[in-house]
Amino acid sequence: MIEHNHKITISDPTLRDGNHAVGHQLSAEQIAAYCKAADSAGVPIVEVGHGNGLGASSLQLGESKTPDHIVLKTARTNLSTSKLGVHIIPGFATIERDLKPALELGVDVVRVAAHCTEADICERHISFSRSKGVEVWGCLMMSHMISPALLLEQARKMESYGAEGIIFMDSSGHYLPDDVQQRVELLSAELCIAVGFHAHNNLGMAIANSITAAEAGATLLDGCARGFGAGAGNAQLEVLVAVLERLGYLTGIDLYKILDAADLAEQILLQETPSISSVSVVSGMAGVFSGFIKPVSRIAKEFNVDSRDIFFELGRRKVVAGQEDIILEVAKELSQSIGQGRQ
Protein backbone atom coordinates (compact mmCIF):
# COMPACT_ATOMS: atom_id res chain seq x y z
CA MET A 1 0.00 0.00 0.00
CA ILE A 2 1.23 3.48 -0.89
CA GLU A 3 2.05 5.70 2.09
CA HIS A 4 -0.68 8.31 2.06
CA ASN A 5 -0.54 12.07 2.06
CA HIS A 6 -2.38 13.24 5.18
CA LYS A 7 -3.94 16.18 3.35
CA ILE A 8 -7.07 15.44 1.33
CA THR A 9 -8.81 18.06 -0.79
CA ILE A 10 -12.58 17.71 -0.82
CA SER A 11 -14.66 18.77 -3.80
CA ASP A 12 -18.37 19.11 -3.10
CA PRO A 13 -20.70 18.51 -6.09
CA THR A 14 -23.90 18.73 -4.01
CA LEU A 15 -25.19 21.53 -6.25
CA ARG A 16 -24.21 19.67 -9.45
CA ASP A 17 -24.57 15.91 -8.98
CA GLY A 18 -27.43 16.59 -6.58
CA ASN A 19 -29.26 18.36 -9.37
CA HIS A 20 -29.81 14.92 -10.95
CA ALA A 21 -31.91 13.92 -7.95
CA VAL A 22 -34.35 16.81 -8.41
CA GLY A 23 -34.56 16.88 -12.19
CA HIS A 24 -32.09 19.79 -12.39
CA GLN A 25 -34.61 22.05 -10.63
CA LEU A 26 -32.41 23.72 -8.00
CA SER A 27 -33.24 27.42 -7.64
CA ALA A 28 -30.93 30.39 -7.22
CA GLU A 29 -32.16 30.76 -3.65
CA GLN A 30 -31.26 27.15 -2.81
CA ILE A 31 -27.85 27.54 -4.45
CA ALA A 32 -27.12 30.74 -2.51
CA ALA A 33 -28.08 29.23 0.84
CA TYR A 34 -26.02 26.07 0.43
CA CYS A 35 -23.00 27.94 -0.95
CA LYS A 36 -22.97 30.14 2.16
CA ALA A 37 -23.07 27.09 4.43
CA ALA A 38 -20.36 25.17 2.54
CA ASP A 39 -18.16 28.27 2.40
CA SER A 40 -18.56 28.80 6.13
CA ALA A 41 -17.54 25.17 6.73
CA GLY A 42 -14.34 25.64 4.72
CA VAL A 43 -15.17 23.27 1.86
CA PRO A 44 -12.25 23.70 -0.58
CA ILE A 45 -14.24 23.37 -3.84
CA VAL A 46 -17.99 23.80 -4.40
CA GLU A 47 -19.17 22.51 -7.78
CA VAL A 48 -22.40 23.84 -9.28
CA GLY A 49 -24.59 23.40 -12.36
CA HIS A 50 -26.79 21.02 -14.31
CA GLY A 51 -26.19 17.39 -13.36
CA ASN A 52 -24.45 16.80 -16.68
CA GLY A 53 -22.51 20.04 -16.43
CA LEU A 54 -22.39 23.36 -18.27
CA GLY A 55 -24.47 23.57 -21.42
CA ALA A 56 -26.31 20.31 -20.71
CA SER A 57 -29.79 21.72 -20.11
CA SER A 58 -31.94 20.14 -22.84
CA LEU A 59 -35.11 18.18 -23.46
CA GLN A 60 -33.13 14.93 -23.64
CA LEU A 61 -31.10 15.43 -20.46
CA GLY A 62 -33.56 17.59 -18.54
CA GLU A 63 -34.01 21.34 -18.62
CA SER A 64 -32.52 23.36 -15.77
CA LYS A 65 -34.76 25.57 -13.68
CA THR A 66 -31.90 28.03 -13.30
CA PRO A 67 -29.75 29.03 -16.32
CA ASP A 68 -25.99 28.44 -16.10
CA HIS A 69 -25.09 32.12 -15.88
CA ILE A 70 -27.47 32.69 -12.94
CA VAL A 71 -26.15 29.58 -11.18
CA LEU A 72 -22.57 30.79 -11.56
CA LYS A 73 -23.29 34.39 -10.56
CA THR A 74 -25.21 33.23 -7.50
CA ALA A 75 -22.51 30.80 -6.41
CA ARG A 76 -19.69 33.29 -7.02
CA THR A 77 -21.47 35.92 -4.90
CA ASN A 78 -21.85 33.51 -1.99
CA LEU A 79 -18.40 31.87 -2.02
CA SER A 80 -15.63 33.89 -0.40
CA THR A 81 -13.08 31.23 0.58
CA SER A 82 -14.29 28.12 -1.28
CA LYS A 83 -13.27 27.76 -4.93
CA LEU A 84 -16.07 27.70 -7.51
CA GLY A 85 -15.99 24.56 -9.65
CA VAL A 86 -17.80 23.39 -12.78
CA HIS A 87 -18.16 20.09 -14.61
CA ILE A 88 -18.11 20.17 -18.40
CA ILE A 89 -18.56 17.43 -20.97
CA PRO A 90 -17.37 18.36 -24.48
CA GLY A 91 -20.32 17.94 -26.79
CA PHE A 92 -22.72 19.35 -24.23
CA ALA A 93 -20.49 22.33 -23.45
CA THR A 94 -18.67 24.39 -26.06
CA ILE A 95 -15.75 26.70 -25.43
CA GLU A 96 -17.36 29.81 -26.93
CA ARG A 97 -20.90 29.42 -25.64
CA ASP A 98 -20.27 27.86 -22.23
CA LEU A 99 -16.66 27.75 -21.04
CA LYS A 100 -15.57 31.30 -21.84
CA PRO A 101 -18.58 32.92 -20.13
CA ALA A 102 -18.11 30.64 -17.10
CA LEU A 103 -14.49 31.70 -16.70
CA GLU A 104 -15.52 35.35 -17.06
CA LEU A 105 -17.99 34.85 -14.21
CA GLY A 106 -15.20 33.71 -11.90
CA VAL A 107 -14.94 29.92 -12.08
CA ASP A 108 -11.79 28.70 -10.31
CA VAL A 109 -11.81 24.96 -11.08
CA VAL A 110 -12.80 23.33 -14.37
CA ARG A 111 -13.38 19.58 -14.45
CA VAL A 112 -13.43 18.35 -18.04
CA ALA A 113 -15.19 14.99 -18.26
CA ALA A 114 -15.58 12.24 -20.81
CA HIS A 115 -16.61 8.61 -20.99
CA CYS A 116 -13.66 6.51 -19.83
CA THR A 117 -12.60 5.59 -23.39
CA GLU A 118 -13.00 9.07 -24.90
CA ALA A 119 -10.34 11.29 -23.32
CA ASP A 120 -9.48 12.52 -26.83
CA ILE A 121 -12.54 14.79 -26.92
CA CYS A 122 -11.23 16.78 -23.95
CA GLU A 123 -8.03 18.17 -25.45
CA ARG A 124 -9.34 21.58 -26.53
CA HIS A 125 -11.35 22.22 -23.37
CA ILE A 126 -8.46 21.24 -21.09
CA SER A 127 -5.83 23.21 -22.96
CA PHE A 128 -8.05 26.28 -23.27
CA SER A 129 -8.83 26.25 -19.54
CA ARG A 130 -5.15 25.93 -18.67
CA SER A 131 -4.33 28.85 -20.96
CA LYS A 132 -6.70 30.98 -18.88
CA GLY A 133 -4.89 30.16 -15.64
CA VAL A 134 -7.61 28.21 -13.85
CA GLU A 135 -7.22 24.86 -12.13
CA VAL A 136 -8.08 22.00 -14.50
CA TRP A 137 -8.88 18.36 -13.73
CA GLY A 138 -9.72 15.59 -16.17
CA CYS A 139 -12.58 13.26 -15.26
CA LEU A 140 -13.06 9.76 -16.63
CA MET A 141 -16.67 8.66 -16.19
CA MET A 142 -18.02 5.10 -15.96
CA SER A 143 -14.43 4.07 -15.27
CA HIS A 144 -15.37 0.50 -14.24
CA MET A 145 -16.01 -0.30 -17.91
CA ILE A 146 -12.30 -0.54 -18.76
CA SER A 147 -9.29 -2.25 -17.20
CA PRO A 148 -6.83 -0.36 -14.95
CA ALA A 149 -4.28 -0.42 -17.79
CA LEU A 150 -6.69 1.17 -20.25
CA LEU A 151 -7.76 3.71 -17.61
CA LEU A 152 -4.10 4.70 -17.24
CA GLU A 153 -3.80 5.06 -21.02
CA GLN A 154 -6.76 7.47 -21.08
CA ALA A 155 -5.49 9.35 -18.03
CA ARG A 156 -2.12 9.86 -19.71
CA LYS A 157 -3.87 11.56 -22.62
CA MET A 158 -5.55 14.01 -20.26
CA GLU A 159 -2.23 14.62 -18.53
CA SER A 160 -0.63 15.38 -21.91
CA TYR A 161 -3.37 17.91 -22.66
CA GLY A 162 -2.51 19.82 -19.49
CA ALA A 163 -4.81 18.39 -16.81
CA GLU A 164 -3.38 19.00 -13.33
CA GLY A 165 -5.10 15.94 -11.93
CA ILE A 166 -7.26 12.98 -12.90
CA ILE A 167 -10.52 11.99 -11.23
CA PHE A 168 -11.88 8.56 -12.07
CA MET A 169 -15.60 8.29 -11.46
CA ASP A 170 -17.57 5.31 -10.24
CA SER A 171 -20.65 6.61 -12.05
CA SER A 172 -22.73 3.48 -11.43
CA GLY A 173 -21.57 2.64 -7.90
CA HIS A 174 -20.09 -0.63 -9.18
CA TYR A 175 -16.67 -0.71 -7.52
CA LEU A 176 -15.50 -2.66 -4.49
CA PRO A 177 -12.46 -1.48 -2.49
CA ASP A 178 -9.98 -3.74 -4.31
CA ASP A 179 -11.08 -2.27 -7.64
CA VAL A 180 -10.43 1.25 -6.36
CA GLN A 181 -7.09 0.37 -4.76
CA GLN A 182 -5.73 -1.18 -7.98
CA ARG A 183 -6.62 1.88 -10.02
CA VAL A 184 -5.39 4.51 -7.58
CA GLU A 185 -2.09 2.75 -7.00
CA LEU A 186 -1.48 2.36 -10.73
CA LEU A 187 -2.43 5.94 -11.61
CA SER A 188 -0.46 7.40 -8.69
CA ALA A 189 2.64 5.41 -9.63
CA GLU A 190 2.55 6.17 -13.36
CA LEU A 191 1.24 9.74 -13.60
CA CYS A 192 3.03 12.94 -12.63
CA ILE A 193 -0.22 14.60 -11.57
CA ALA A 194 -2.67 14.16 -8.69
CA VAL A 195 -5.33 11.44 -8.58
CA GLY A 196 -8.90 11.85 -7.34
CA PHE A 197 -11.96 9.62 -6.91
CA HIS A 198 -15.72 10.20 -7.22
CA ALA A 199 -17.93 7.54 -5.59
CA HIS A 200 -21.57 6.53 -5.91
CA ASN A 201 -23.35 4.45 -3.29
CA ASN A 202 -25.40 1.86 -5.18
CA LEU A 203 -23.77 -1.04 -3.33
CA GLY A 204 -23.28 0.88 -0.09
CA MET A 205 -19.53 1.18 -0.70
CA ALA A 206 -19.10 4.92 -1.36
CA ILE A 207 -17.39 5.79 1.94
CA ALA A 208 -15.33 2.59 2.06
CA ASN A 209 -14.22 3.08 -1.54
CA SER A 210 -13.35 6.74 -0.92
CA ILE A 211 -11.24 5.88 2.12
CA THR A 212 -9.54 3.11 0.15
CA ALA A 213 -8.73 5.68 -2.54
CA ALA A 214 -7.15 7.98 0.06
CA GLU A 215 -5.14 5.15 1.60
CA ALA A 216 -3.89 4.15 -1.85
CA GLY A 217 -2.68 7.65 -2.71
CA ALA A 218 -5.62 9.74 -3.98
CA THR A 219 -5.48 13.34 -2.79
CA LEU A 220 -8.88 14.59 -3.97
CA LEU A 221 -12.23 13.07 -3.01
CA ASP A 222 -15.79 14.05 -3.90
CA GLY A 223 -18.67 14.07 -1.45
CA CYS A 224 -22.22 15.44 -1.42
CA ALA A 225 -24.21 16.62 1.60
CA ARG A 226 -26.48 13.78 2.74
CA GLY A 227 -25.19 11.89 -0.30
CA PHE A 228 -27.41 14.11 -2.51
CA GLY A 229 -26.82 12.80 -6.03
CA ALA A 230 -28.04 10.60 -8.84
CA GLY A 231 -29.69 7.30 -7.96
CA ALA A 232 -28.55 5.95 -4.59
CA GLY A 233 -26.46 9.08 -4.14
CA ASN A 234 -22.79 9.88 -3.74
CA ALA A 235 -20.32 9.49 -0.89
CA GLN A 236 -22.00 11.31 2.00
CA LEU A 237 -19.88 14.42 2.53
CA GLU A 238 -20.30 14.93 6.27
CA VAL A 239 -19.64 11.23 6.94
CA LEU A 240 -16.59 11.29 4.67
CA VAL A 241 -15.18 14.32 6.51
CA ALA A 242 -15.80 12.68 9.90
CA VAL A 243 -14.17 9.38 8.90
CA LEU A 244 -11.17 11.14 7.38
CA GLU A 245 -10.79 13.13 10.59
CA ARG A 246 -10.86 9.93 12.66
CA LEU A 247 -8.14 8.50 10.45
CA GLY A 248 -5.93 11.56 10.89
CA TYR A 249 -6.37 13.13 7.46
CA LEU A 250 -6.48 16.91 7.15
CA THR A 251 -9.33 18.35 5.07
CA GLY A 252 -9.48 21.90 6.44
CA ILE A 253 -13.24 21.46 6.87
CA ASP A 254 -14.94 22.38 10.15
CA LEU A 255 -16.82 19.26 11.30
CA TYR A 256 -19.65 21.05 13.13
CA LYS A 257 -20.21 23.45 10.26
CA ILE A 258 -20.27 20.74 7.61
CA LEU A 259 -22.79 18.86 9.74
CA ASP A 260 -24.84 22.08 9.83
CA ALA A 261 -24.51 22.40 6.04
CA ALA A 262 -25.74 18.82 5.62
CA ASP A 263 -28.74 19.52 7.88
CA LEU A 264 -29.51 22.59 5.78
CA ALA A 265 -29.21 20.58 2.57
CA GLU A 266 -31.71 18.05 3.86
CA GLN A 267 -34.14 20.86 4.70
CA ILE A 268 -33.90 22.94 1.54
CA LEU A 269 -32.48 20.78 -1.28
CA LEU A 270 -33.59 17.19 -0.92
CA GLN A 271 -37.02 15.99 -1.96
CA GLU A 272 -36.07 12.73 -0.28
CA THR A 273 -32.87 11.51 1.34
CA PRO A 274 -30.93 9.20 -1.03
CA SER A 275 -31.27 5.55 -0.11
CA ILE A 276 -30.15 2.26 -1.57
CA SER A 277 -33.26 0.87 -3.19
CA SER A 278 -33.48 -2.58 -4.72
CA VAL A 279 -33.20 -1.00 -8.16
CA SER A 280 -30.09 0.92 -7.04
CA VAL A 281 -28.43 -2.33 -6.03
CA VAL A 282 -29.13 -3.85 -9.44
CA SER A 283 -27.88 -0.67 -11.15
CA GLY A 284 -24.60 -1.04 -9.26
CA MET A 285 -24.33 -4.75 -9.97
CA ALA A 286 -25.03 -4.20 -13.67
CA GLY A 287 -22.63 -1.27 -13.89
CA VAL A 288 -25.23 1.11 -15.33
CA PHE A 289 -25.26 4.89 -14.74
CA SER A 290 -27.17 5.74 -11.55
CA GLY A 291 -29.09 8.51 -13.29
CA PHE A 292 -30.99 5.86 -15.28
CA ILE A 293 -32.99 4.75 -12.23
CA LYS A 294 -35.93 7.11 -12.70
CA PRO A 295 -36.43 6.56 -16.46
CA VAL A 296 -35.93 2.79 -16.11
CA SER A 297 -38.50 2.61 -13.29
CA ARG A 298 -41.00 4.67 -15.29
CA ILE A 299 -40.58 2.71 -18.52
CA ALA A 300 -40.66 -0.65 -16.72
CA LYS A 301 -44.11 0.19 -15.33
CA GLU A 302 -45.29 1.36 -18.75
CA PHE A 303 -44.34 -1.96 -20.36
CA ASN A 304 -45.13 -4.14 -17.33
CA VAL A 305 -41.60 -5.58 -17.17
CA ASP A 306 -39.13 -5.97 -14.32
CA SER A 307 -36.84 -2.93 -13.99
CA ARG A 308 -34.07 -5.25 -12.77
CA ASP A 309 -34.17 -7.14 -16.06
CA ILE A 310 -33.85 -3.84 -17.91
CA PHE A 311 -30.78 -2.86 -15.89
CA PHE A 312 -28.96 -6.15 -16.40
CA GLU A 313 -29.65 -5.98 -20.14
CA LEU A 314 -28.42 -2.38 -20.28
CA GLY A 315 -25.29 -3.55 -18.48
CA ARG A 316 -24.74 -6.34 -21.00
CA ARG A 317 -25.04 -3.77 -23.79
CA LYS A 318 -22.59 -1.42 -22.01
CA VAL A 319 -25.03 1.48 -22.26
CA VAL A 320 -23.83 4.88 -20.99
CA ALA A 321 -25.37 8.27 -20.20
CA GLY A 322 -26.82 9.87 -23.30
CA GLN A 323 -28.19 6.54 -24.56
CA GLU A 324 -31.48 6.78 -22.67
CA ASP A 325 -33.38 5.84 -25.85
CA ILE A 326 -32.06 2.28 -25.48
CA ILE A 327 -34.06 1.89 -22.24
CA LEU A 328 -37.24 2.02 -24.29
CA GLU A 329 -35.83 -0.42 -26.85
CA VAL A 330 -34.89 -2.93 -24.13
CA ALA A 331 -38.26 -2.61 -22.39
CA LYS A 332 -40.10 -3.28 -25.65
CA GLU A 333 -37.98 -6.37 -26.35
CA LEU A 334 -38.50 -7.73 -22.85
CA SER A 335 -42.24 -7.13 -23.08
CA GLN A 336 -42.41 -8.94 -26.42
CA SER A 337 -40.42 -11.91 -25.11
CA ILE A 338 -42.76 -12.18 -22.11
CA GLY A 339 -45.75 -12.07 -24.45
CA GLN A 340 -44.28 -14.79 -26.65
CA GLY A 341 -43.58 -16.93 -23.62
CA ARG A 342 -47.24 -16.81 -22.64
CA GLN A 343 -48.44 -17.98 -26.05
Short mmCIF file of C-alpha atoms in Angstrom, two decimals, residues 90-287:
data_model
loop_
_atom_site.label_atom_id
_atom_site.label_comp_id
_atom_site.label_asym_id
_atom_site.label_seq_id
_atom_site.Cartn_x
_atom_site.Cartn_y
_atom_site.Cartn_z
CA PRO A 90 -17.37 18.36 -24.48
CA GLY A 91 -20.32 17.94 -26.79
CA PHE A 92 -22.72 19.35 -24.23
CA ALA A 93 -20.49 22.33 -23.45
CA THR A 94 -18.67 24.39 -26.06
CA ILE A 95 -15.75 26.70 -25.43
CA GLU A 96 -17.36 29.81 -26.93
CA ARG A 97 -20.90 29.42 -25.64
CA ASP A 98 -20.27 27.86 -22.23
CA LEU A 99 -16.66 27.75 -21.04
CA LYS A 100 -15.57 31.30 -21.84
CA PRO A 101 -18.58 32.92 -20.13
CA ALA A 102 -18.11 30.64 -17.10
CA LEU A 103 -14.49 31.70 -16.70
CA GLU A 104 -15.52 35.35 -17.06
CA LEU A 105 -17.99 34.85 -14.21
CA GLY A 106 -15.20 33.71 -11.90
CA VAL A 107 -14.94 29.92 -12.08
CA ASP A 108 -11.79 28.70 -10.31
CA VAL A 109 -11.81 24.96 -11.08
CA VAL A 110 -12.80 23.33 -14.37
CA ARG A 111 -13.38 19.58 -14.45
CA VAL A 112 -13.43 18.35 -18.04
CA ALA A 113 -15.19 14.99 -18.26
CA ALA A 114 -15.58 12.24 -20.81
CA HIS A 115 -16.61 8.61 -20.99
CA CYS A 116 -13.66 6.51 -19.83
CA THR A 117 -12.60 5.59 -23.39
CA GLU A 118 -13.00 9.07 -24.90
CA ALA A 119 -10.34 11.29 -23.32
CA ASP A 120 -9.48 12.52 -26.83
CA ILE A 121 -12.54 14.79 -26.92
CA CYS A 122 -11.23 16.78 -23.95
CA GLU A 123 -8.03 18.17 -25.45
CA ARG A 124 -9.34 21.58 -26.53
CA HIS A 125 -11.35 22.22 -23.37
CA ILE A 126 -8.46 21.24 -21.09
CA SER A 127 -5.83 23.21 -22.96
CA PHE A 128 -8.05 26.28 -23.27
CA SER A 129 -8.83 26.25 -19.54
CA ARG A 130 -5.15 25.93 -18.67
CA SER A 131 -4.33 28.85 -20.96
CA LYS A 132 -6.70 30.98 -18.88
CA GLY A 133 -4.89 30.16 -15.64
CA VAL A 134 -7.61 28.21 -13.85
CA GLU A 135 -7.22 24.86 -12.13
CA VAL A 136 -8.08 22.00 -14.50
CA TRP A 137 -8.88 18.36 -13.73
CA GLY A 138 -9.72 15.59 -16.17
CA CYS A 139 -12.58 13.26 -15.26
CA LEU A 140 -13.06 9.76 -16.63
CA MET A 141 -16.67 8.66 -16.19
CA MET A 142 -18.02 5.10 -15.96
CA SER A 143 -14.43 4.07 -15.27
CA HIS A 144 -15.37 0.50 -14.24
CA MET A 145 -16.01 -0.30 -17.91
CA ILE A 146 -12.30 -0.54 -18.76
CA SER A 147 -9.29 -2.25 -17.20
CA PRO A 148 -6.83 -0.36 -14.95
CA ALA A 149 -4.28 -0.42 -17.79
CA LEU A 150 -6.69 1.17 -20.25
CA LEU A 151 -7.76 3.71 -17.61
CA LEU A 152 -4.10 4.70 -17.24
CA GLU A 153 -3.80 5.06 -21.02
CA GLN A 154 -6.76 7.47 -21.08
CA ALA A 155 -5.49 9.35 -18.03
CA ARG A 156 -2.12 9.86 -19.71
CA LYS A 157 -3.87 11.56 -22.62
CA MET A 158 -5.55 14.01 -20.26
CA GLU A 159 -2.23 14.62 -18.53
CA SER A 160 -0.63 15.38 -21.91
CA TYR A 161 -3.37 17.91 -22.66
CA GLY A 162 -2.51 19.82 -19.49
CA ALA A 163 -4.81 18.39 -16.81
CA GLU A 164 -3.38 19.00 -13.33
CA GLY A 165 -5.10 15.94 -11.93
CA ILE A 166 -7.26 12.98 -12.90
CA ILE A 167 -10.52 11.99 -11.23
CA PHE A 168 -11.88 8.56 -12.07
CA MET A 169 -15.60 8.29 -11.46
CA ASP A 170 -17.57 5.31 -10.24
CA SER A 171 -20.65 6.61 -12.05
CA SER A 172 -22.73 3.48 -11.43
CA GLY A 173 -21.57 2.64 -7.90
CA HIS A 174 -20.09 -0.63 -9.18
CA TYR A 175 -16.67 -0.71 -7.52
CA LEU A 176 -15.50 -2.66 -4.49
CA PRO A 177 -12.46 -1.48 -2.49
CA ASP A 178 -9.98 -3.74 -4.31
CA ASP A 179 -11.08 -2.27 -7.64
CA VAL A 180 -10.43 1.25 -6.36
CA GLN A 181 -7.09 0.37 -4.76
CA GLN A 182 -5.73 -1.18 -7.98
CA ARG A 183 -6.62 1.88 -10.02
CA VAL A 184 -5.39 4.51 -7.58
CA GLU A 185 -2.09 2.75 -7.00
CA LEU A 186 -1.48 2.36 -10.73
CA LEU A 187 -2.43 5.94 -11.61
CA SER A 188 -0.46 7.40 -8.69
CA ALA A 189 2.64 5.41 -9.63
CA GLU A 190 2.55 6.17 -13.36
CA LEU A 191 1.24 9.74 -13.60
CA CYS A 192 3.03 12.94 -12.63
CA ILE A 193 -0.22 14.60 -11.57
CA ALA A 194 -2.67 14.16 -8.69
CA VAL A 195 -5.33 11.44 -8.58
CA GLY A 196 -8.90 11.85 -7.34
CA PHE A 197 -11.96 9.62 -6.91
CA HIS A 198 -15.72 10.20 -7.22
CA ALA A 199 -17.93 7.54 -5.59
CA HIS A 200 -21.57 6.53 -5.91
CA ASN A 201 -23.35 4.45 -3.29
CA ASN A 202 -25.40 1.86 -5.18
CA LEU A 203 -23.77 -1.04 -3.33
CA GLY A 204 -23.28 0.88 -0.09
CA MET A 205 -19.53 1.18 -0.70
CA ALA A 206 -19.10 4.92 -1.36
CA ILE A 207 -17.39 5.79 1.94
CA ALA A 208 -15.33 2.59 2.06
CA ASN A 209 -14.22 3.08 -1.54
CA SER A 210 -13.35 6.74 -0.92
CA ILE A 211 -11.24 5.88 2.12
CA THR A 212 -9.54 3.11 0.15
CA ALA A 213 -8.73 5.68 -2.54
CA ALA A 214 -7.15 7.98 0.06
CA GLU A 215 -5.14 5.15 1.60
CA ALA A 216 -3.89 4.15 -1.85
CA GLY A 217 -2.68 7.65 -2.71
CA ALA A 218 -5.62 9.74 -3.98
CA THR A 219 -5.48 13.34 -2.79
CA LEU A 220 -8.88 14.59 -3.97
CA LEU A 221 -12.23 13.07 -3.01
CA ASP A 222 -15.79 14.05 -3.90
CA GLY A 223 -18.67 14.07 -1.45
CA CYS A 224 -22.22 15.44 -1.42
CA ALA A 225 -24.21 16.62 1.60
CA ARG A 226 -26.48 13.78 2.74
CA GLY A 227 -25.19 11.89 -0.30
CA PHE A 228 -27.41 14.11 -2.51
CA GLY A 229 -26.82 12.80 -6.03
CA ALA A 230 -28.04 10.60 -8.84
CA GLY A 231 -29.69 7.30 -7.96
CA ALA A 232 -28.55 5.95 -4.59
CA GLY A 233 -26.46 9.08 -4.14
CA ASN A 234 -22.79 9.88 -3.74
CA ALA A 235 -20.32 9.49 -0.89
CA GLN A 236 -22.00 11.31 2.00
CA LEU A 237 -19.88 14.42 2.53
CA GLU A 238 -20.30 14.93 6.27
CA VAL A 239 -19.64 11.23 6.94
CA LEU A 240 -16.59 11.29 4.67
CA VAL A 241 -15.18 14.32 6.51
CA ALA A 242 -15.80 12.68 9.90
CA VAL A 243 -14.17 9.38 8.90
CA LEU A 244 -11.17 11.14 7.38
CA GLU A 245 -10.79 13.13 10.59
CA ARG A 246 -10.86 9.93 12.66
CA LEU A 247 -8.14 8.50 10.45
CA GLY A 248 -5.93 11.56 10.89
CA TYR A 249 -6.37 13.13 7.46
CA LEU A 250 -6.48 16.91 7.15
CA THR A 251 -9.33 18.35 5.07
CA GLY A 252 -9.48 21.90 6.44
CA ILE A 253 -13.24 21.46 6.87
CA ASP A 254 -14.94 22.38 10.15
CA LEU A 255 -16.82 19.26 11.30
CA TYR A 256 -19.65 21.05 13.13
CA LYS A 257 -20.21 23.45 10.26
CA ILE A 258 -20.27 20.74 7.61
CA LEU A 259 -22.79 18.86 9.74
CA ASP A 260 -24.84 22.08 9.83
CA ALA A 261 -24.51 22.40 6.04
CA ALA A 262 -25.74 18.82 5.62
CA ASP A 263 -28.74 19.52 7.88
CA LEU A 264 -29.51 22.59 5.78
CA ALA A 265 -29.21 20.58 2.57
CA GLU A 266 -31.71 18.05 3.86
CA GLN A 267 -34.14 20.86 4.70
CA ILE A 268 -33.90 22.94 1.54
CA LEU A 269 -32.48 20.78 -1.28
CA LEU A 270 -33.59 17.19 -0.92
CA GLN A 271 -37.02 15.99 -1.96
CA GLU A 272 -36.07 12.73 -0.28
CA THR A 273 -32.87 11.51 1.34
CA PRO A 274 -30.93 9.20 -1.03
CA SER A 275 -31.27 5.55 -0.11
CA ILE A 276 -30.15 2.26 -1.57
CA SER A 277 -33.26 0.87 -3.19
CA SER A 278 -33.48 -2.58 -4.72
CA VAL A 279 -33.20 -1.00 -8.16
CA SER A 280 -30.09 0.92 -7.04
CA VAL A 281 -28.43 -2.33 -6.03
CA VAL A 282 -29.13 -3.85 -9.44
CA SER A 283 -27.88 -0.67 -11.15
CA GLY A 284 -24.60 -1.04 -9.26
CA MET A 285 -24.33 -4.75 -9.97
CA ALA A 286 -25.03 -4.20 -13.67
CA GLY A 287 -22.63 -1.27 -13.89
#
